[in-house]
Amino acid sequence: MAEHEHVRVAVIGSGFGGLGAAVRLRREGITDFVVLERAAGVGGTWRDNSYPGCACDVPSHLYSFSFAPNPDWPRTFSGQEHIRAYLEHVTDTFRLRPHIRFDSEVRVMTWDTEKLRWRIETSGGTLTADVVVSATGPLSDPKIPEIPGLDSFPGKVFHSARWDHDYDLRGKRVAMVGTGASAIQIVPAVQPQVASLTLFQRTAPWVMPRMDRAISGVERSLHRGLPFTTQLRRGLLWGIRELQVQAFTKHPDGLGLVERLARRNIARAVKDPALRARLTPDYRIGCKRILLSNTYYPALARPNVDVVAGGLGEIRGSTLVAADGTEAEVDAIIFGTGFHVTDLPIAERVVGADGRTLAEHWKGGMAALRGATAAGFPNWMTIIGPNTGLGNSSMILMIESQLNYMADYLRQLGVLGGRAALDARPSAVGTWNRRVQDRMRRTVWNTGGCTSWYLDSSGRNTTIWPGTTTEFRRATRRVDLAEYAVLRPPTAQKPDLKIVDAEDVSA
């Protein structure tokens, strides 16, 4: 990277969001852009998460770009290696590699008020950009809880997203901390290898059967020969999930039938009444993400597995002590404890127009206009921003909606002409956020009686979108200039015209 390279757009991250942004930029005729990637390869969370059993819980044909359908998915729910291969394929098909700067971790991004551009310092050099698109994603920085005594543990410790493939688990006494989406895949994958497996469960998850199967050669040939069949399959998968949204957002009591099915799933796989009681959640299904597995419960019922329902409270040498006093001697600890979602590390590296970081602005909770832009951070937008997550469908749908917003954002800058920047008005951000939070109050994520990673430290849900993907697509189809202040360089006009109201521009 040149020391003072300047680009029209800098994209941060090369997961689904970053690669999608790069493709959209090229399709919009914009080639003056770079993708800054801290690692040595593309893939984002599907590069970093390579633990045994890693797979997606969204059907393959829905968990892919609409503009890059894949007729050759091998299974209805694809594994990590297939998803990463798909992202590599997208990278090559759309000729994105010349734009990617690998091993270029962003250290700080600072807005230059005089020049109306971002100065970006990375581990690979410094550059400037007119617009920044942050696509680091919420599942990129692992979160390990502060456990007393962890530093003095003599054995092996790693997070599920930083799996140590050189460490042999065979014959070891292993502790699995956490019961989220990663843990329920890791447990059945490693259980047959280890001498003993102790699962430290703070909160039991609801787990439904995973309707996974191999996609036959006939089906794949059909999808290759008749592309509309792939679109039809995707459309059906999407439609089913759109119909489910009402139960999550407006009628949580309607999830009772699903909950009864989940209880039967536990009863079929776990015959021990005491274990079954420990594995039965005490909150409404859907409050935390519903997990899918056919092997999790059977693995927990094996003789070499112990489920501790107290959560990990302390470590004394090689002894792990649960909150209820249960002890276990182990050789290795695997943390499946999630990520920094409501306290995004990238926010500490973005310095806005007033000299404060995005993390400081979001101290009271994340908030962004249409999940994309923040007041005081001109020409900066994020993909998978606040309140854009989903509890039952594919995030690729939300990403593509935000890419539509990004494309129109850049078109509006082009229409304005000259050097210009758009800064989300605080009033617009506040109005949008209030509407989202008002809708959130009645959802199962807020009323279901659980504590989830959807909630921030103050108990506010700043993660999930409380509606359908169709509603979000409508909300992000166009940029409304009335929601933005238009900035011009101070040297280009009289001082009292430094900020031009969008109403004046449209007039």
Coordinates of C-alpha atoms in Angstrom, one line a residue:
M1 CA 0.0 0.0 0.0
A2 CA 1.3 3.4 -1.0
E3 CA 2.1 5.7 2.0
H4 CA -0.5 8.3 0.9
E5 CA -2.7 6.4 -1.4
H6 CA -6.2 8.0 -1.9
V7 CA -9.3 6.1 -3.0
R8 CA -12.9 6.9 -3.5
V9 CA -14.1 4.1 -1.2
A10 CA -12.3 2.0 1.4
V11 CA -14.1 -1.2 2.5
I12 CA -13.1 -2.7 5.8
G13 CA -13.3 -6.5 5.9
S14 CA -13.7 -9.3 3.4
G15 CA -16.5 -11.4 4.7
F16 CA -19.9 -11.5 3.2
G17 CA -20.5 -7.8 3.8
G18 CA -17.1 -6.6 2.5
L19 CA -17.1 -8.8 -0.6
G20 CA -20.7 -7.9 -1.3
A21 CA -19.8 -4.2 -1.1
A22 CA -16.9 -4.7 -3.4
V23 CA -19.1 -6.5 -6.0
R24 CA -21.8 -3.8 -5.7
L25 CA -19.2 -1.0 -6.2
R26 CA -17.9 -2.7 -9.4
R27 CA -21.5 -3.1 -10.7
E28 CA -22.1 0.6 -10.0
G29 CA -19.1 1.4 -12.2
I30 CA -16.8 2.4 -9.2
T31 CA -13.4 0.8 -9.5
D32 CA -11.4 3.3 -7.3
F33 CA -11.7 1.3 -4.1
V34 CA -9.8 -1.0 -1.8
V35 CA -10.8 -3.7 0.6
L36 CA -8.7 -3.7 3.8
E37 CA -8.5 -7.1 5.3
R38 CA -6.5 -7.8 8.6
A39 CA -6.0 -11.5 7.8
A40 CA -4.2 -13.2 4.9
G41 CA -7.4 -14.5 3.2
V42 CA -11.0 -13.7 2.5
G43 CA -14.0 -15.2 4.3
G44 CA -14.5 -13.2 7.6
T45 CA -16.2 -15.3 10.2
W46 CA -16.2 -18.3 7.8
R47 CA -12.5 -18.1 7.6
D48 CA -11.9 -17.7 11.3
N49 CA -14.4 -20.3 12.5
S50 CA -12.9 -23.6 11.5
Y51 CA -13.7 -25.7 14.6
P52 CA -14.8 -29.3 14.2
G53 CA -18.5 -29.5 13.1
C54 CA -18.7 -25.9 12.0
A55 CA -21.7 -25.3 9.7
C56 CA -24.4 -22.8 9.0
D57 CA -27.9 -23.0 10.5
V58 CA -29.5 -21.2 7.5
P59 CA -30.2 -23.3 4.4
S60 CA -27.5 -23.1 1.8
H61 CA -29.6 -21.6 -1.1
L62 CA -30.7 -18.8 1.2
Y63 CA -27.3 -18.2 2.7
S64 CA -25.7 -16.9 -0.5
F65 CA -25.9 -13.8 -2.6
S66 CA -28.9 -13.4 -4.9
F67 CA -26.5 -12.2 -7.6
A68 CA -24.2 -15.2 -7.2
P69 CA -26.4 -18.3 -6.9
N70 CA -24.6 -21.6 -6.3
P71 CA -26.3 -24.6 -7.9
D72 CA -23.7 -27.0 -6.5
W73 CA -24.3 -26.7 -2.7
P74 CA -23.6 -30.3 -1.5
R75 CA -25.9 -30.2 1.5
T76 CA -29.1 -28.4 2.5
F77 CA -27.1 -26.8 5.4
S78 CA -23.5 -26.2 4.3
G79 CA -20.4 -26.7 6.3
Q80 CA -17.8 -24.0 6.9
E81 CA -15.4 -25.3 4.2
H82 CA -18.2 -25.1 1.6
I83 CA -19.2 -21.6 2.6
R84 CA -15.6 -20.4 2.6
A85 CA -15.0 -22.0 -0.9
Y86 CA -18.1 -20.1 -2.1
L87 CA -16.7 -16.8 -0.9
E88 CA -13.4 -17.6 -2.6
H89 CA -15.4 -18.3 -5.8
V90 CA -17.2 -15.0 -5.5
T91 CA -13.9 -13.2 -5.0
D92 CA -12.5 -14.7 -8.2
T93 CA -15.6 -14.6 -10.3
F94 CA -16.0 -10.8 -9.8
R95 CA -12.3 -10.1 -10.0
L96 CA -12.0 -8.6 -6.5
R97 CA -8.5 -9.7 -5.6
P98 CA -6.7 -6.7 -7.2
H99 CA -8.7 -4.5 -4.8
I100 CA -7.9 -6.4 -1.6
R101 CA -5.1 -5.4 0.7
F102 CA -4.4 -8.4 2.9
D103 CA -2.6 -8.2 6.3
S104 CA -3.9 -4.6 6.6
E105 CA -5.6 -4.3 9.9
V106 CA -7.2 -0.9 10.5
R107 CA -5.6 0.8 13.5
V108 CA -7.5 4.1 13.4
M109 CA -9.8 6.0 11.0
T110 CA -9.9 9.8 11.5
W111 CA -12.3 12.2 9.8
D112 CA -10.5 15.2 8.3
T113 CA -13.0 18.1 8.5
E114 CA -11.0 20.4 6.3
K115 CA -10.5 17.9 3.4
L116 CA -13.7 16.0 3.9
R117 CA -12.1 12.6 3.8
W118 CA -11.0 9.8 6.1
R119 CA -7.4 9.2 7.0
I120 CA -6.9 5.4 7.6
E121 CA -3.9 4.1 9.4
T122 CA -3.4 0.3 8.9
S123 CA -0.7 -2.2 9.7
G124 CA 0.1 -2.1 6.0
G125 CA 0.4 1.6 5.6
T126 CA -1.7 4.8 5.5
L127 CA -4.3 5.9 3.0
T128 CA -7.2 8.3 2.6
A129 CA -10.7 7.7 1.3
D130 CA -13.7 9.8 0.5
V131 CA -16.1 7.2 1.9
V132 CA -15.6 4.3 4.3
V133 CA -17.8 1.2 4.3
S134 CA -17.1 -0.8 7.5
A135 CA -18.0 -4.4 7.0
T136 CA -16.1 -6.0 10.0
G137 CA -19.2 -7.8 11.2
P138 CA -20.4 -8.4 14.7
L139 CA -19.0 -12.0 14.9
S140 CA -15.4 -11.1 14.3
D141 CA -13.8 -10.5 17.7
P142 CA -14.1 -13.4 20.2
K143 CA -15.2 -12.7 23.7
I144 CA -13.7 -14.7 26.6
P145 CA -15.2 -13.9 30.0
E146 CA -13.1 -12.8 32.9
I147 CA -12.8 -15.9 35.0
P148 CA -10.8 -15.7 38.3
G149 CA -7.7 -17.9 37.9
L150 CA -7.9 -18.3 34.1
D151 CA -4.4 -16.8 33.7
S152 CA -2.9 -19.5 35.9
F153 CA -4.6 -22.5 34.3
P154 CA -1.7 -24.8 33.2
G155 CA -3.5 -26.5 30.3
K156 CA -4.6 -25.4 26.9
V157 CA -7.1 -22.6 26.4
F158 CA -8.6 -21.3 23.1
H159 CA -11.8 -19.8 21.8
S160 CA -14.0 -21.6 19.2
A161 CA -13.2 -18.9 16.7
R162 CA -9.5 -19.4 17.2
W163 CA -9.3 -23.2 17.1
D164 CA -5.9 -24.6 17.7
H165 CA -5.7 -27.4 15.1
D166 CA -2.2 -28.4 16.4
Y167 CA -3.6 -29.4 19.8
D168 CA -4.7 -33.1 19.9
L169 CA -7.9 -33.5 22.0
R170 CA -7.8 -37.3 21.9
G171 CA -7.7 -38.8 25.4
K172 CA -7.9 -35.4 27.0
R173 CA -10.2 -34.1 29.8
V174 CA -11.9 -31.2 28.1
A175 CA -14.2 -28.4 29.3
M176 CA -16.6 -26.7 27.0
V177 CA -17.7 -23.3 28.2
G178 CA -20.9 -22.0 26.6
T179 CA -24.0 -23.5 25.0
G180 CA -24.4 -21.3 21.9
A181 CA -24.5 -22.1 18.2
S182 CA -20.8 -23.0 18.1
A183 CA -20.9 -25.2 21.3
I184 CA -23.7 -27.4 20.1
Q185 CA -21.7 -28.2 17.0
I186 CA -18.3 -28.7 18.8
V187 CA -19.7 -31.0 21.5
P188 CA -20.8 -33.9 19.3
A189 CA -17.8 -33.5 17.1
V190 CA -15.2 -33.9 19.9
Q191 CA -17.1 -36.1 22.3
P192 CA -16.1 -39.4 20.7
Q193 CA -12.4 -38.4 20.9
V194 CA -12.0 -37.1 24.4
A195 CA -11.6 -39.0 27.7
S196 CA -14.1 -36.7 29.3
L197 CA -16.1 -33.7 28.4
T198 CA -17.5 -31.3 30.9
L199 CA -20.0 -28.8 29.6
F200 CA -20.4 -25.6 31.7
Q201 CA -23.9 -24.4 30.9
R202 CA -25.0 -21.0 32.1
T203 CA -28.2 -21.1 30.1
A204 CA -29.7 -24.0 28.3
P205 CA -30.6 -23.4 24.7
W206 CA -33.7 -24.5 22.8
V207 CA -32.6 -27.0 20.2
M208 CA -34.7 -28.2 17.3
P209 CA -33.9 -31.1 14.8
R210 CA -31.7 -30.1 11.9
M211 CA -33.4 -31.1 8.6
D212 CA -30.0 -31.6 6.9
R213 CA -29.3 -33.9 4.0
A214 CA -27.1 -34.3 1.0
I215 CA -28.3 -32.6 -2.1
S216 CA -28.5 -35.2 -4.9
G217 CA -26.6 -35.0 -8.2
V218 CA -30.0 -34.9 -9.9
E219 CA -31.0 -31.8 -8.0
R220 CA -27.7 -30.1 -8.7
S221 CA -27.9 -30.9 -12.4
L222 CA -31.4 -29.5 -12.4
H223 CA -30.3 -26.2 -10.8
R224 CA -27.4 -25.9 -13.2
G225 CA -29.5 -26.6 -16.3
L226 CA -32.6 -24.6 -15.2
P227 CA -31.3 -21.6 -13.1
F228 CA -34.9 -20.5 -12.3
T229 CA -35.2 -23.7 -10.1
T230 CA -32.5 -22.3 -7.8
Q231 CA -34.3 -19.0 -7.6
L232 CA -37.6 -20.9 -6.8
R233 CA -35.9 -22.9 -4.1
R234 CA -34.5 -19.7 -2.6
G235 CA -37.8 -18.0 -2.8
L236 CA -39.6 -20.7 -0.9
L237 CA -37.0 -20.8 1.8
W238 CA -37.3 -17.0 2.1
G239 CA -41.1 -16.9 2.1
I240 CA -41.4 -19.5 4.9
R241 CA -39.1 -17.4 7.1
E242 CA -41.0 -14.2 6.3
L243 CA -44.2 -15.8 7.5
Q244 CA -42.5 -16.8 10.8
V245 CA -41.6 -13.2 11.7
Q246 CA -45.0 -12.3 13.1
A247 CA -44.6 -14.9 15.9
F248 CA -41.3 -13.5 16.9
T249 CA -42.2 -9.8 16.7
K250 CA -45.9 -9.4 17.5
H251 CA -47.3 -12.7 18.9
P252 CA -44.7 -14.4 21.0
D253 CA -47.4 -16.6 22.6
G254 CA -47.9 -18.2 19.2
L255 CA -44.5 -19.9 19.7
G256 CA -46.0 -22.3 22.2
L257 CA -46.4 -25.1 19.6
V258 CA -42.8 -24.8 18.6
E259 CA -41.8 -24.9 22.2
R260 CA -43.7 -28.2 22.7
L261 CA -42.0 -29.7 19.7
A262 CA -38.6 -28.6 21.2
R263 CA -39.5 -30.3 24.5
R264 CA -40.4 -33.5 22.7
N265 CA -37.0 -33.3 21.0
I266 CA -35.3 -33.3 24.4
A267 CA -37.4 -36.1 25.6
R268 CA -36.7 -38.3 22.6
A269 CA -32.9 -38.0 23.0
V270 CA -32.4 -37.7 26.7
K271 CA -33.9 -40.4 28.9
D272 CA -32.3 -39.4 32.2
P273 CA -34.9 -37.2 34.0
A274 CA -32.2 -35.2 35.9
L275 CA -30.2 -34.4 32.8
R276 CA -33.4 -33.6 30.9
A277 CA -34.3 -31.1 33.5
R278 CA -30.9 -29.4 33.3
L279 CA -31.3 -29.2 29.5
T280 CA -34.8 -27.7 29.5
P281 CA -34.7 -23.9 29.2
D282 CA -36.9 -21.7 31.5
Y283 CA -37.6 -19.0 29.0
R284 CA -39.8 -18.7 26.0
I285 CA -38.4 -20.3 22.8
G286 CA -37.1 -17.7 20.4
C287 CA -35.9 -15.3 23.1
K288 CA -32.4 -16.6 22.3
R289 CA -31.6 -18.0 18.9
I290 CA -33.2 -21.3 18.3
L291 CA -30.4 -23.8 17.5
L292 CA -30.5 -26.8 15.2
S293 CA -28.8 -30.1 15.8
N294 CA -29.6 -33.8 15.6
T295 CA -26.4 -34.8 17.5
Y296 CA -26.1 -32.4 20.5
Y297 CA -28.5 -34.1 22.9
P298 CA -27.4 -37.6 22.1
A299 CA -23.7 -36.5 22.7
L300 CA -24.7 -35.1 26.1
A301 CA -26.2 -38.4 27.1
R302 CA -23.0 -40.3 26.6
P303 CA -21.1 -41.7 29.6
N304 CA -18.0 -39.5 29.2
V305 CA -20.0 -36.2 29.2
D306 CA -21.1 -34.2 32.3
V307 CA -23.4 -31.2 32.1
V308 CA -22.8 -28.6 34.8
A309 CA -25.8 -26.2 35.0
G310 CA -24.1 -23.6 37.1
G311 CA -21.7 -22.0 34.6
L312 CA -18.0 -21.6 35.2
G313 CA -17.2 -19.4 38.2
E314 CA -13.6 -19.9 39.1
I315 CA -10.4 -21.8 38.1
R316 CA -7.9 -23.2 40.7
G317 CA -5.0 -24.7 38.9
S318 CA -6.4 -27.5 36.7
T319 CA -9.6 -27.5 38.6
L320 CA -12.6 -25.7 37.2
V321 CA -15.2 -24.7 39.7
A322 CA -18.8 -24.0 38.7
A323 CA -21.1 -21.4 40.2
D324 CA -22.9 -24.2 42.1
G325 CA -19.6 -25.5 43.5
T326 CA -19.2 -28.5 41.1
E327 CA -15.6 -29.2 40.3
A328 CA -13.9 -30.8 37.3
E329 CA -10.2 -31.5 36.6
V330 CA -9.4 -30.7 32.9
D331 CA -6.5 -30.6 30.5
A332 CA -8.1 -28.1 28.1
I333 CA -10.7 -25.3 28.1
I334 CA -12.6 -24.4 24.9
F335 CA -14.6 -21.2 25.1
G336 CA -17.7 -21.0 23.0
T337 CA -18.7 -17.7 24.6
G338 CA -19.5 -15.6 21.6
F339 CA -18.2 -12.2 20.3
H340 CA -18.1 -8.5 21.1
V341 CA -21.4 -7.7 19.5
T342 CA -22.8 -4.7 21.3
D343 CA -19.4 -3.3 22.1
L344 CA -17.8 -3.6 18.7
P345 CA -14.0 -3.1 18.9
I346 CA -13.9 -1.3 15.5
A347 CA -15.9 1.5 17.1
E348 CA -12.9 2.3 19.3
R349 CA -10.9 3.0 16.1
V350 CA -13.2 5.3 14.3
V351 CA -12.7 9.0 15.2
G352 CA -15.5 11.4 14.1
A353 CA -15.8 15.1 13.3
D354 CA -15.8 16.1 17.0
G355 CA -12.7 14.1 17.8
R356 CA -14.5 11.5 19.7
T357 CA -14.6 7.8 18.8
L358 CA -17.7 6.0 17.7
A359 CA -17.4 3.9 20.9
E360 CA -17.7 7.1 22.9
H361 CA -20.8 8.1 20.9
W362 CA -22.3 4.7 21.4
K363 CA -21.6 4.6 25.2
G364 CA -25.3 4.7 25.9
G365 CA -26.1 2.1 23.2
M366 CA -25.5 1.6 19.5
A367 CA -27.7 3.5 17.2
A368 CA -27.4 4.2 13.4
L369 CA -29.8 5.6 10.8
R370 CA -31.3 2.7 9.0
G371 CA -28.6 0.5 10.5
A372 CA -26.0 2.2 8.4
T373 CA -24.8 5.7 9.3
A374 CA -24.0 7.5 12.6
A375 CA -24.3 11.2 13.4
G376 CA -21.0 13.0 13.5
F377 CA -19.3 10.4 11.2
P378 CA -19.7 11.8 7.7
N379 CA -19.3 9.5 4.7
W380 CA -19.0 6.5 7.0
M381 CA -21.4 3.6 6.9
T382 CA -21.5 0.2 8.3
I383 CA -22.8 -3.1 6.9
I384 CA -24.7 -5.2 9.6
G385 CA -24.9 -2.2 11.8
P386 CA -27.1 -1.7 14.9
N387 CA -30.5 -3.4 14.8
T388 CA -30.0 -5.2 11.5
G389 CA -29.5 -8.8 12.9
L390 CA -32.0 -11.5 12.3
G391 CA -33.3 -14.2 14.6
N392 CA -34.8 -16.6 12.1
S393 CA -33.5 -15.9 8.5
S394 CA -30.4 -15.2 6.4
M395 CA -28.2 -12.2 7.1
I396 CA -27.3 -12.1 3.4
L397 CA -30.8 -10.7 2.8
M398 CA -30.0 -7.8 5.2
I399 CA -26.6 -7.3 3.7
E400 CA -27.9 -6.9 0.2
S401 CA -30.5 -4.4 1.4
Q402 CA -27.7 -2.3 3.0
L403 CA -25.7 -2.6 -0.2
N404 CA -28.7 -0.9 -2.0
Y405 CA -28.5 1.9 0.5
M406 CA -24.7 2.2 0.0
A407 CA -25.1 2.4 -3.7
D408 CA -27.7 5.2 -3.5
Y409 CA -25.6 7.0 -0.9
L410 CA -22.8 7.1 -3.4
R411 CA -25.1 8.2 -6.2
Q412 CA -26.4 11.1 -4.1
L413 CA -22.8 12.2 -3.5
G414 CA -22.3 12.1 -7.3
V415 CA -25.4 14.2 -7.9
L416 CA -24.3 16.8 -5.4
G417 CA -21.1 17.2 -7.3
G418 CA -17.7 18.5 -6.2
R419 CA -16.3 17.6 -2.8
A420 CA -19.2 16.8 -0.5
A421 CA -20.0 14.6 2.5
L422 CA -23.3 13.4 4.1
D423 CA -23.6 13.5 7.8
A424 CA -26.6 11.8 9.4
R425 CA -28.7 14.3 11.4
P426 CA -28.9 13.4 15.1
S427 CA -32.7 14.0 14.9
A428 CA -33.0 11.5 12.1
V429 CA -30.9 8.9 13.9
G430 CA -33.0 9.5 17.1
T431 CA -36.3 9.2 15.3
W432 CA -35.2 5.9 13.5
N433 CA -33.9 4.4 16.7
R434 CA -37.0 5.3 18.7
R435 CA -39.2 3.6 16.1
V436 CA -37.1 0.5 16.2
Q437 CA -37.0 0.3 20.0
D438 CA -40.8 0.9 20.2
R439 CA -41.4 -2.1 17.9
M440 CA -38.9 -4.1 19.9
R441 CA -40.8 -3.9 23.1
R442 CA -43.3 -6.6 22.3
T443 CA -40.9 -9.0 20.5
V444 CA -40.0 -12.3 22.0
W445 CA -36.3 -11.1 22.2
N446 CA -37.4 -8.5 24.8
T447 CA -40.3 -10.3 26.5
G448 CA -39.2 -13.9 26.5
G449 CA -37.5 -13.9 29.9
C450 CA -33.9 -14.5 28.8
T451 CA -30.6 -12.7 28.8
S452 CA -29.0 -13.0 25.4
W453 CA -26.1 -11.4 23.4
Y454 CA -28.8 -9.4 21.6
L455 CA -29.0 -7.1 24.6
D456 CA -26.3 -4.6 25.6
S457 CA -25.1 -3.9 29.1
S458 CA -28.1 -1.7 29.9
G459 CA -30.5 -4.4 28.7
R460 CA -31.4 -2.7 25.4
N461 CA -31.8 -4.7 22.2
T462 CA -29.4 -3.0 19.8
T463 CA -28.8 -6.0 17.7
I464 CA -32.0 -7.5 16.1
W465 CA -34.3 -6.0 13.4
P466 CA -37.9 -6.2 14.7
G467 CA -39.5 -6.8 11.3
T468 CA -39.4 -8.7 8.0
T469 CA -36.5 -8.5 5.5
T470 CA -39.0 -7.1 3.1
E471 CA -39.7 -4.1 5.4
F472 CA -36.0 -3.5 5.8
R473 CA -35.4 -3.6 2.1
R474 CA -38.1 -1.0 1.6
A475 CA -36.5 1.2 4.4
T476 CA -33.1 1.1 2.8
R477 CA -34.0 1.3 -0.9
R478 CA -33.2 5.0 -1.2
V479 CA -31.2 7.7 0.8
D480 CA -33.5 10.5 2.0
L481 CA -31.3 13.6 1.9
A482 CA -33.6 15.3 4.4
E483 CA -32.1 12.9 7.0
Y484 CA -28.6 14.3 6.3
A485 CA -26.6 17.5 6.5
V486 CA -24.6 18.1 3.3
L487 CA -21.0 19.2 4.1
R488 CA -18.7 21.2 1.9
P489 CA -15.0 22.1 2.4
P490 CA -14.7 25.3 4.4
T491 CA -12.4 26.8 1.8
A492 CA -14.9 26.2 -1.0
Q493 CA -17.5 28.7 0.2
K494 CA -18.3 31.3 2.8
P495 CA -18.0 30.2 6.4
D496 CA -21.7 30.5 7.1
L497 CA -22.4 28.0 4.2
K498 CA -20.2 25.3 5.6
I499 CA -23.2 23.1 6.3
V500 CA -25.9 23.1 3.7
D501 CA -29.3 21.8 4.6
A502 CA -30.6 19.0 2.4
E503 CA -33.8 21.0 1.9
D504 CA -31.8 23.8 0.3
V505 CA -30.0 21.4 -2.0
S506 CA -33.3 19.8 -3.2
A507 CA -34.8 23.3 -3.7

